[in-house]
PDB file of C-alpha atoms in Angstrom:
ATOM      1  CA  MET A   1       0.000   0.000   0.000  1.00  0.00           C
ATOM      2  CA  ARG A   2       2.853   2.373   0.810  1.00  0.00           C
ATOM      3  CA  ARG A   3       4.460   1.760  -2.578  1.00  0.00           C
ATOM      4  CA  LEU A   4       1.107   2.305  -4.277  1.00  0.00           C
ATOM      5  CA  ALA A   5       0.667   5.607  -2.459  1.00  0.00           C
ATOM      6  CA  LEU A   6       4.125   6.722  -3.563  1.00  0.00           C
ATOM      7  CA  LEU A   7       3.351   5.757  -7.169  1.00  0.00           C
ATOM      8  CA  ILE A   8       0.063   7.671  -7.107  1.00  0.00           C
ATOM      9  CA  ALA A   9       1.858  10.703  -5.711  1.00  0.00           C
ATOM     10  CA  LEU A  10       4.467  10.466  -8.449  1.00  0.00           C
ATOM     11  CA  LEU A  11       1.843  10.171 -11.160  1.00  0.00           C
ATOM     12  CA  GLY A  12       0.006  13.120  -9.736  1.00  0.00           C
ATOM     13  CA  GLY A  13       3.083  15.280 -10.176  1.00  0.00           C
ATOM     14  CA  LEU A  14       3.570  14.411 -13.831  1.00  0.00           C
ATOM     15  CA  ALA A  15       1.658  15.486 -16.891  1.00  0.00           C
ATOM     16  CA  PHE A  16       0.761  13.121 -19.714  1.00  0.00           C
ATOM     17  CA  ALA A  17       2.005  14.036 -23.176  1.00  0.00           C
ATOM     18  CA  ARG A  18       1.586  12.317 -26.501  1.00  0.00           C
ATOM     19  CA  VAL A  19       4.786  12.469 -28.542  1.00  0.00           C
ATOM     20  CA  THR A  20       3.497  12.165 -32.089  1.00  0.00           C
ATOM     21  CA  TRP A  21       5.196  12.246 -35.473  1.00  0.00           C
ATOM     22  CA  TYR A  22       3.332  12.368 -38.774  1.00  0.00           C
ATOM     23  CA  TYR A  23       4.178  10.987 -42.197  1.00  0.00           C
ATOM     24  CA  ASP A  24       2.828  12.832 -45.192  1.00  0.00           C
ATOM     25  CA  VAL A  25       0.968  10.502 -47.556  1.00  0.00           C
ATOM     26  CA  ASP A  26       0.587  13.318 -50.107  1.00  0.00           C
ATOM     27  CA  GLN A  27       4.260  14.344 -50.307  1.00  0.00           C
ATOM     28  CA  GLY A  28       6.684  11.484 -50.725  1.00  0.00           C
ATOM     29  CA  ASN A  29       5.557   8.099 -49.381  1.00  0.00           C
ATOM     30  CA  ALA A  30       6.388   6.451 -52.702  1.00  0.00           C
ATOM     31  CA  PHE A  31       8.603   3.802 -54.292  1.00  0.00           C
ATOM     32  CA  THR A  32      11.168   4.601 -56.985  1.00  0.00           C
ATOM     33  CA  PRO A  33      10.790   2.845 -59.312  1.00  0.00           C
ATOM     34  CA  ALA A  34       7.244   1.931 -58.390  1.00  0.00           C
ATOM     35  CA  THR A  35       7.092  -0.596 -61.222  1.00  0.00           C
ATOM     36  CA  LEU A  36       9.803  -3.212 -61.611  1.00  0.00           C
ATOM     37  CA  ASP A  37      10.424  -5.070 -64.867  1.00  0.00           C
ATOM     38  CA  PHE A  38      12.091  -8.489 -64.875  1.00  0.00           C
ATOM     39  CA  ASN A  39      13.278  -9.728 -68.254  1.00  0.00           C
ATOM     40  CA  PRO A  40      15.093 -13.076 -68.107  1.00  0.00           C
ATOM     41  CA  SER A  41      16.993 -13.692 -71.346  1.00  0.00           C
ATOM     42  CA  ALA A  42      16.912 -16.872 -73.409  1.00  0.00           C
ATOM     43  CA  ALA A  43      20.311 -17.707 -71.919  1.00  0.00           C
ATOM     44  CA  ASP A  44      18.939 -17.183 -68.388  1.00  0.00           C
ATOM     45  CA  LEU A  45      16.034 -19.523 -69.069  1.00  0.00           C
ATOM     46  CA  ALA A  46      18.347 -22.148 -70.559  1.00  0.00           C
ATOM     47  CA  CYS A  47      20.665 -21.948 -67.561  1.00  0.00           C
ATOM     48  CA  ALA A  48      17.754 -22.235 -65.129  1.00  0.00           C
ATOM     49  CA  ALA A  49      16.393 -25.270 -66.995  1.00  0.00           C
ATOM     50  CA  LEU A  50      19.791 -26.964 -66.694  1.00  0.00           C
ATOM     51  CA  LEU A  51      20.141 -26.108 -63.017  1.00  0.00           C
ATOM     52  CA  GLU A  52      16.613 -27.099 -62.014  1.00  0.00           C
ATOM     53  CA  PRO A  53      15.222 -29.541 -64.591  1.00  0.00           C
ATOM     54  CA  GLY A  54      12.496 -30.624 -62.193  1.00  0.00           C
ATOM     55  CA  ALA A  55      11.090 -27.081 -62.087  1.00  0.00           C
ATOM     56  CA  ALA A  56      10.183 -27.002 -65.778  1.00  0.00           C
ATOM     57  CA  PRO A  57       6.473 -27.310 -66.640  1.00  0.00           C
ATOM     58  CA  ALA A  58       5.008 -30.662 -67.695  1.00  0.00           C
ATOM     59  CA  GLY A  59       5.897 -31.559 -71.264  1.00  0.00           C
ATOM     60  CA  ALA A  60       8.823 -29.144 -71.491  1.00  0.00           C
ATOM     61  CA  VAL A  61      12.120 -30.272 -72.954  1.00  0.00           C
ATOM     62  CA  THR A  62      14.831 -30.447 -70.289  1.00  0.00           C
ATOM     63  CA  LEU A  63      18.535 -31.038 -70.517  1.00  0.00           C
ATOM     64  CA  ALA A  64      19.245 -32.925 -67.309  1.00  0.00           C
ATOM     65  CA  ASN A  65      22.750 -34.126 -66.533  1.00  0.00           C
ATOM     66  CA  ILE A  66      24.378 -31.619 -68.885  1.00  0.00           C
ATOM     67  CA  ALA A  67      27.013 -29.370 -67.338  1.00  0.00           C
ATOM     68  CA  PRO A  68      25.926 -25.708 -67.342  1.00  0.00           C
ATOM     69  CA  PRO A  69      27.762 -23.666 -69.976  1.00  0.00           C
ATOM     70  CA  ALA A  70      30.027 -20.746 -69.162  1.00  0.00           C
ATOM     71  CA  GLY A  71      28.120 -17.839 -67.675  1.00  0.00           C
ATOM     72  CA  CYS A  72      25.658 -20.035 -65.765  1.00  0.00           C
ATOM     73  CA  PRO A  73      25.989 -20.365 -62.004  1.00  0.00           C
ATOM     74  CA  GLN A  74      27.159 -23.799 -60.885  1.00  0.00           C
ATOM     75  CA  THR A  75      24.206 -24.280 -58.547  1.00  0.00           C
ATOM     76  CA  PRO A  76      20.716 -22.777 -58.314  1.00  0.00           C
ATOM     77  CA  PRO A  77      19.196 -20.332 -57.845  1.00  0.00           C
ATOM     78  CA  LEU A  78      19.631 -18.295 -60.975  1.00  0.00           C
ATOM     79  CA  VAL A  79      18.434 -14.759 -60.295  1.00  0.00           C
ATOM     80  CA  VAL A  80      17.554 -11.768 -62.458  1.00  0.00           C
ATOM     81  CA  TYR A  81      17.449  -8.245 -61.105  1.00  0.00           C
ATOM     82  CA  ALA A  82      14.885  -5.571 -61.830  1.00  0.00           C
ATOM     83  CA  VAL A  83      14.967  -2.958 -64.558  1.00  0.00           C
ATOM     84  CA  ASP A  84      13.581   0.544 -64.120  1.00  0.00           C
ATOM     85  CA  PRO A  85      11.089   0.784 -67.009  1.00  0.00           C
ATOM     86  CA  ASP A  86      11.650   4.550 -67.342  1.00  0.00           C
ATOM     87  CA  SER A  87      15.463   4.623 -67.433  1.00  0.00           C
ATOM     88  CA  GLY A  88      16.263   1.066 -68.478  1.00  0.00           C
ATOM     89  CA  ASP A  89      18.801   0.847 -65.634  1.00  0.00           C
ATOM     90  CA  THR A  90      19.287  -2.329 -63.623  1.00  0.00           C
ATOM     91  CA  VAL A  91      18.204  -1.840 -60.013  1.00  0.00           C
ATOM     92  CA  TYR A  92      18.833  -4.118 -57.065  1.00  0.00           C
ATOM     93  CA  ALA A  93      16.343  -2.406 -54.757  1.00  0.00           C
ATOM     94  CA  ALA A  94      13.269  -0.227 -54.806  1.00  0.00           C
ATOM     95  CA  LEU A  95      13.797   3.068 -52.957  1.00  0.00           C
ATOM     96  CA  LEU A  96      11.109   4.208 -50.552  1.00  0.00           C
ATOM     97  CA  THR A  97      10.861   7.903 -49.674  1.00  0.00           C
ATOM     98  CA  VAL A  98       8.639   9.211 -46.884  1.00  0.00           C
ATOM     99  CA  LYS A  99       8.283  12.788 -45.645  1.00  0.00           C
ATOM    100  CA  PHE A 100       7.921  13.151 -41.864  1.00  0.00           C
ATOM    101  CA  TRP A 101       6.866  15.990 -39.593  1.00  0.00           C
ATOM    102  CA  GLY A 102       7.780  16.410 -35.939  1.00  0.00           C
ATOM    103  CA  ARG A 103       7.326  18.920 -33.154  1.00  0.00           C
ATOM    104  CA  LYS A 104       9.943  21.514 -32.128  1.00  0.00           C
ATOM    105  CA  ARG A 105      13.368  21.047 -33.834  1.00  0.00           C
ATOM    106  CA  ALA A 106      14.852  18.162 -35.803  1.00  0.00           C
ATOM    107  CA  ASN A 107      17.729  17.700 -33.340  1.00  0.00           C
ATOM    108  CA  ASN A 108      15.455  17.625 -30.286  1.00  0.00           C
ATOM    109  CA  GLY A 109      16.129  14.628 -28.046  1.00  0.00           C
ATOM    110  CA  THR A 110      12.437  13.912 -27.522  1.00  0.00           C
ATOM    111  CA  TYR A 111      10.701  15.069 -30.696  1.00  0.00           C
ATOM    112  CA  GLY A 112      13.456  15.028 -33.345  1.00  0.00           C
ATOM    113  CA  THR A 113      14.590  12.680 -36.100  1.00  0.00           C
ATOM    114  CA  ARG A 114      16.680  10.312 -33.950  1.00  0.00           C
ATOM    115  CA  PRO A 115      13.911   9.288 -31.529  1.00  0.00           C
ATOM    116  CA  LEU A 116      11.595   8.913 -34.531  1.00  0.00           C
ATOM    117  CA  ILE A 117      14.070   6.569 -36.245  1.00  0.00           C
ATOM    118  CA  ASN A 118      14.337   4.515 -33.059  1.00  0.00           C
ATOM    119  CA  LEU A 119      10.554   4.311 -32.774  1.00  0.00           C
ATOM    120  CA  ILE A 120      10.151   3.148 -36.378  1.00  0.00           C
ATOM    121  CA  LYS A 121      12.889   0.511 -36.056  1.00  0.00           C
ATOM    122  CA  ASN A 122      11.590  -0.866 -32.768  1.00  0.00           C
ATOM    123  CA  SER A 123       7.836  -0.527 -32.989  1.00  0.00           C
ATOM    124  CA  TYR A 124       6.589  -0.161 -36.572  1.00  0.00           C
ATOM    125  CA  ALA A 125       6.494  -2.008 -39.881  1.00  0.00           C
ATOM    126  CA  LEU A 126       5.294  -0.686 -43.247  1.00  0.00           C
ATOM    127  CA  SER A 127       2.426  -2.304 -45.116  1.00  0.00           C
ATOM    128  CA  VAL A 128       3.228  -2.786 -48.811  1.00  0.00           C
ATOM    129  CA  THR A 129       0.866  -3.787 -51.600  1.00  0.00           C
ATOM    130  CA  ALA A 130       2.251  -5.652 -54.591  1.00  0.00           C
ATOM    131  CA  SER A 131       0.404  -6.245 -57.858  1.00  0.00           C
ATOM    132  CA  GLY A 132       1.203  -7.649 -61.286  1.00  0.00           C
ATOM    133  CA  ASP A 133       2.654 -11.034 -62.217  1.00  0.00           C
ATOM    134  CA  LEU A 134       2.869 -12.342 -58.658  1.00  0.00           C
ATOM    135  CA  ASP A 135       1.396 -15.755 -59.455  1.00  0.00           C
ATOM    136  CA  ASP A 136       3.475 -16.344 -62.568  1.00  0.00           C
ATOM    137  CA  VAL A 137       7.042 -16.014 -61.278  1.00  0.00           C
ATOM    138  CA  ASP A 138       9.137 -16.169 -58.133  1.00  0.00           C
ATOM    139  CA  ASP A 139       9.487 -12.431 -57.417  1.00  0.00           C
ATOM    140  CA  GLN A 140      11.190 -11.859 -54.067  1.00  0.00           C
ATOM    141  CA  PHE A 141      12.150  -9.160 -51.563  1.00  0.00           C
ATOM    142  CA  HIS A 142      14.788  -9.088 -48.806  1.00  0.00           C
ATOM    143  CA  PRO A 143      13.714  -7.460 -45.513  1.00  0.00           C
ATOM    144  CA  PRO A 144      14.193  -5.223 -43.690  1.00  0.00           C
ATOM    145  CA  PHE A 145      14.150  -1.913 -45.500  1.00  0.00           C
ATOM    146  CA  THR A 146      17.768  -0.804 -45.261  1.00  0.00           C
ATOM    147  CA  ARG A 147      19.872   2.312 -45.758  1.00  0.00           C
ATOM    148  CA  PRO A 148      20.593   3.210 -49.401  1.00  0.00           C
ATOM    149  CA  PRO A 149      22.374   3.026 -51.728  1.00  0.00           C
ATOM    150  CA  GLN A 150      21.865  -0.599 -52.720  1.00  0.00           C
ATOM    151  CA  ASN A 151      24.140  -0.890 -55.734  1.00  0.00           C
ATOM    152  CA  ALA A 152      24.946  -4.593 -55.609  1.00  0.00           C
ATOM    153  CA  PRO A 153      23.067  -7.867 -55.152  1.00  0.00           C
ATOM    154  CA  VAL A 154      22.413  -9.070 -51.612  1.00  0.00           C
ATOM    155  CA  SER A 155      24.167 -12.403 -51.143  1.00  0.00           C
ATOM    156  CA  THR A 156      23.163 -13.399 -47.619  1.00  0.00           C
ATOM    157  CA  GLY A 157      19.961 -13.657 -45.614  1.00  0.00           C
ATOM    158  CA  ASP A 158      16.450 -14.793 -46.392  1.00  0.00           C
ATOM    159  CA  TRP A 159      14.362 -13.785 -49.401  1.00  0.00           C
ATOM    160  CA  TYR A 160      10.558 -13.826 -49.341  1.00  0.00           C
ATOM    161  CA  ALA A 161       7.978 -14.169 -52.097  1.00  0.00           C
ATOM    162  CA  TRP A 162       5.775 -11.142 -52.706  1.00  0.00           C
ATOM    163  CA  ARG A 163       2.135 -11.417 -51.734  1.00  0.00           C
ATOM    164  CA  SER A 164      -0.583  -8.967 -52.601  1.00  0.00           C
ATOM    165  CA  SER A 165      -0.158  -7.480 -49.108  1.00  0.00           C
ATOM    166  CA  GLN A 166       2.594  -7.732 -46.454  1.00  0.00           C
ATOM    167  CA  THR A 167       4.193  -5.731 -43.653  1.00  0.00           C
ATOM    168  CA  ILE A 168       7.963  -5.211 -43.722  1.00  0.00           C
ATOM    169  CA  SER A 169      10.282  -4.062 -40.920  1.00  0.00           C
ATOM    170  CA  LEU A 170      12.606  -1.081 -41.301  1.00  0.00           C
ATOM    171  CA  ALA A 171      16.222  -0.418 -40.326  1.00  0.00           C
ATOM    172  CA  ASP A 172      18.030   2.960 -40.309  1.00  0.00           C
ATOM    173  CA  PRO A 173      17.076   5.279 -43.189  1.00  0.00           C
ATOM    174  CA  GLN A 174      18.990   7.930 -45.062  1.00  0.00           C
ATOM    175  CA  VAL A 175      17.804  11.339 -43.800  1.00  0.00           C
ATOM    176  CA  SER A 176      17.736  14.364 -46.127  1.00  0.00           C
ATOM    177  CA  ASP A 177      16.029  17.713 -46.705  1.00  0.00           C
ATOM    178  CA  VAL A 178      15.868  18.466 -42.978  1.00  0.00           C
ATOM    179  CA  GLN A 179      14.065  21.762 -42.356  1.00  0.00           C
ATOM    180  CA  ASN A 180      13.078  23.552 -39.170  1.00  0.00           C
ATOM    181  CA  HIS A 181       9.904  25.604 -39.543  1.00  0.00           C
ATOM    182  CA  GLY A 182       8.447  28.425 -37.493  1.00  0.00           C
ATOM    183  CA  PHE A 183       4.937  28.708 -36.127  1.00  0.00           C
ATOM    184  CA  TRP A 184       3.930  30.526 -39.324  1.00  0.00           C
ATOM    185  CA  ASN A 185       4.181  27.270 -41.280  1.00  0.00           C
ATOM    186  CA  ARG A 186       0.654  26.065 -41.970  1.00  0.00           C
ATOM    187  CA  THR A 187       1.447  22.376 -41.487  1.00  0.00           C
ATOM    188  CA  CYS A 188       3.087  23.139 -38.127  1.00  0.00           C
ATOM    189  CA  ARG A 189      -0.023  24.989 -37.032  1.00  0.00           C
ATOM    190  CA  ASP A 190      -2.343  22.252 -38.277  1.00  0.00           C
ATOM    191  CA  LEU A 191      -0.440  19.386 -36.656  1.00  0.00           C
ATOM    192  CA  TYR A 192       1.030  20.890 -33.497  1.00  0.00           C
ATOM    193  CA  ASN A 193      -0.057  24.503 -33.086  1.00  0.00           C
ATOM    194  CA  ASP A 194       3.665  24.997 -32.509  1.00  0.00           C
ATOM    195  CA  ARG A 195       6.907  25.237 -34.475  1.00  0.00           C
ATOM    196  CA  CYS A 196       7.996  21.979 -36.116  1.00  0.00           C
ATOM    197  CA  TRP A 197      10.434  20.271 -38.486  1.00  0.00           C
ATOM    198  CA  SER A 198      10.183  18.182 -41.626  1.00  0.00           C
ATOM    199  CA  ALA A 199      12.584  15.679 -43.192  1.00  0.00           C
ATOM    200  CA  VAL A 200      12.666  13.037 -45.907  1.00  0.00           C
ATOM    201  CA  PHE A 201      13.616   9.483 -44.959  1.00  0.00           C
ATOM    202  CA  THR A 202      14.774   7.094 -47.689  1.00  0.00           C
ATOM    203  CA  TRP A 203      15.073   3.322 -47.426  1.00  0.00           C
ATOM    204  CA  ALA A 204      16.127   0.650 -49.923  1.00  0.00           C
ATOM    205  CA  LEU A 205      14.298  -2.677 -50.225  1.00  0.00           C
ATOM    206  CA  PRO A 206      16.305  -5.326 -52.158  1.00  0.00           C
ATOM    207  CA  VAL A 207      14.280  -7.112 -54.870  1.00  0.00           C
ATOM    208  CA  ARG A 208      14.970  -9.889 -57.368  1.00  0.00           C
ATOM    209  CA  LEU A 209      13.415 -12.583 -59.563  1.00  0.00           C
ATOM    210  CA  GLN A 210      14.439 -16.206 -59.058  1.00  0.00           C
ATOM    211  CA  VAL A 211      14.309 -18.036 -62.394  1.00  0.00           C
ATOM    212  CA  HIS A 212      13.440 -21.745 -62.461  1.00  0.00           C
ATOM    213  CA  GLY A 213      13.364 -22.374 -66.212  1.00  0.00           C
ATOM    214  CA  GLY A 214       9.634 -22.543 -66.857  1.00  0.00           C
ATOM    215  CA  GLU A 215       9.122 -18.772 -67.236  1.00  0.00           C
ATOM    216  CA  LYS A 216       8.082 -17.191 -70.503  1.00  0.00           C
ATOM    217  CA  GLY A 217       8.900 -13.620 -71.490  1.00  0.00           C
ATOM    218  CA  GLY A 218       9.051 -10.603 -69.184  1.00  0.00           C
ATOM    219  CA  TYR A 219       7.305  -9.964 -65.896  1.00  0.00           C
ATOM    220  CA  GLN A 220       6.317  -6.911 -63.943  1.00  0.00           C
ATOM    221  CA  ILE A 221       5.289  -6.013 -60.414  1.00  0.00           C
ATOM    222  CA  THR A 222       4.119  -2.698 -59.005  1.00  0.00           C
ATOM    223  CA  LEU A 223       4.745  -1.720 -55.382  1.00  0.00           C
ATOM    224  CA  THR A 224       2.587   0.685 -53.385  1.00  0.00           C
ATOM    225  CA  PRO A 225       3.434   1.769 -49.823  1.00  0.00           C
ATOM    226  CA  GLY A 226       0.603   1.645 -47.329  1.00  0.00           C
ATOM    227  CA  TYR A 227       0.541   2.745 -43.717  1.00  0.00           C
ATOM    228  CA  PHE A 228       2.975   2.293 -40.873  1.00  0.00           C
ATOM    229  CA  GLU A 229       1.567  -0.358 -38.544  1.00  0.00           C
ATOM    230  CA  ARG A 230       2.545  -0.803 -34.920  1.00  0.00           C
ATOM    231  CA  LYS A 231       4.189  -4.164 -34.251  1.00  0.00           C
ATOM    232  CA  THR A 232       4.753  -3.802 -30.500  1.00  0.00           C
ATOM    233  CA  ALA A 233       2.882  -2.217 -27.624  1.00  0.00           C
ATOM    234  CA  SER A 234       3.310   1.496 -27.021  1.00  0.00           C
ATOM    235  CA  THR A 235       6.341   2.392 -24.914  1.00  0.00           C
ATOM    236  CA  LEU A 236       5.581   4.651 -21.974  1.00  0.00           C
ATOM    237  CA  SER A 237       8.490   6.816 -20.897  1.00  0.00           C
ATOM    238  CA  VAL A 238       9.144   9.887 -18.781  1.00  0.00           C
ATOM    239  CA  ARG A 239      10.610  12.827 -20.685  1.00  0.00           C
ATOM    240  CA  GLU A 240      10.952  16.390 -19.497  1.00  0.00           C
ATOM    241  CA  GLY A 241       8.697  15.735 -16.500  1.00  0.00           C
ATOM    242  CA  GLU A 242       5.961  14.181 -18.617  1.00  0.00           C
ATOM    243  CA  PHE A 243       4.789  10.675 -19.372  1.00  0.00           C
ATOM    244  CA  SER A 244       5.024  10.302 -23.131  1.00  0.00           C
ATOM    245  CA  PHE A 245       3.341   7.888 -25.537  1.00  0.00           C
ATOM    246  CA  PRO A 246       5.399   7.958 -28.759  1.00  0.00           C
ATOM    247  CA  GLU A 247       3.417   7.139 -31.877  1.00  0.00           C
ATOM    248  CA  LEU A 248       3.337   7.631 -35.632  1.00  0.00           C
ATOM    249  CA  LYS A 249       0.310   8.802 -37.619  1.00  0.00           C
ATOM    250  CA  ALA A 250      -0.572   9.384 -41.257  1.00  0.00           C
ATOM    251  CA  TYR A 251      -1.187  12.949 -42.436  1.00  0.00           C
ATOM    252  CA  GLY A 252      -2.945  14.022 -45.626  1.00  0.00           C
ATOM    253  CA  ARG A 253      -5.708  12.774 -47.895  1.00  0.00           C
TER     254      ARG A 253
END
């Protein structure tokens, strides 16, 4: 009872504050490229058929027990990386950009970019919708979202097949376009009735196509970011004499 009385007294002396960041679904919050083309060549398909003859469709001609020619990997899987349909460049990851807003200043220890990054890494995952040729090929992604650039294939860790909807964890982002705004900024007034900051976070999500030999032609998937979804319970902490409930909310639309 004595401990309970002390706790009640402590709670009575503290205010409750909700530490909230917002992500802008109208500015940013997009994949680049949003559409990924996968175009295995005739040589890729031949290599895959040699490596995995059992994966070819019924009735297909296979060349089992023949050593793969030069240029083929010695063991499966054979993988093909995405092409940006606009530039024609090979890409190993889709880049996700999200614009965030926070209270006070970007370097603030309670409301700034660093505590937001920690919150996202520890407590949130991003829902992602995928559409296109999901049922026709073995399109894959490699979680978590990681810091760009991603200029080379990922050689370790687990790859997962795309579904129409999934949630994916996030690691540290690249932070850019950090701006501190005064009270005159309309978004600051709308969200906080106070001064605030904005910044763009960028993550890379590795993607690839695993080729088994039975594919035909080119394939395409389109990625659309959804909302940040909490994956753990809210963390209650005491900051600046207040109990705080850090959380992330969508803004816009």
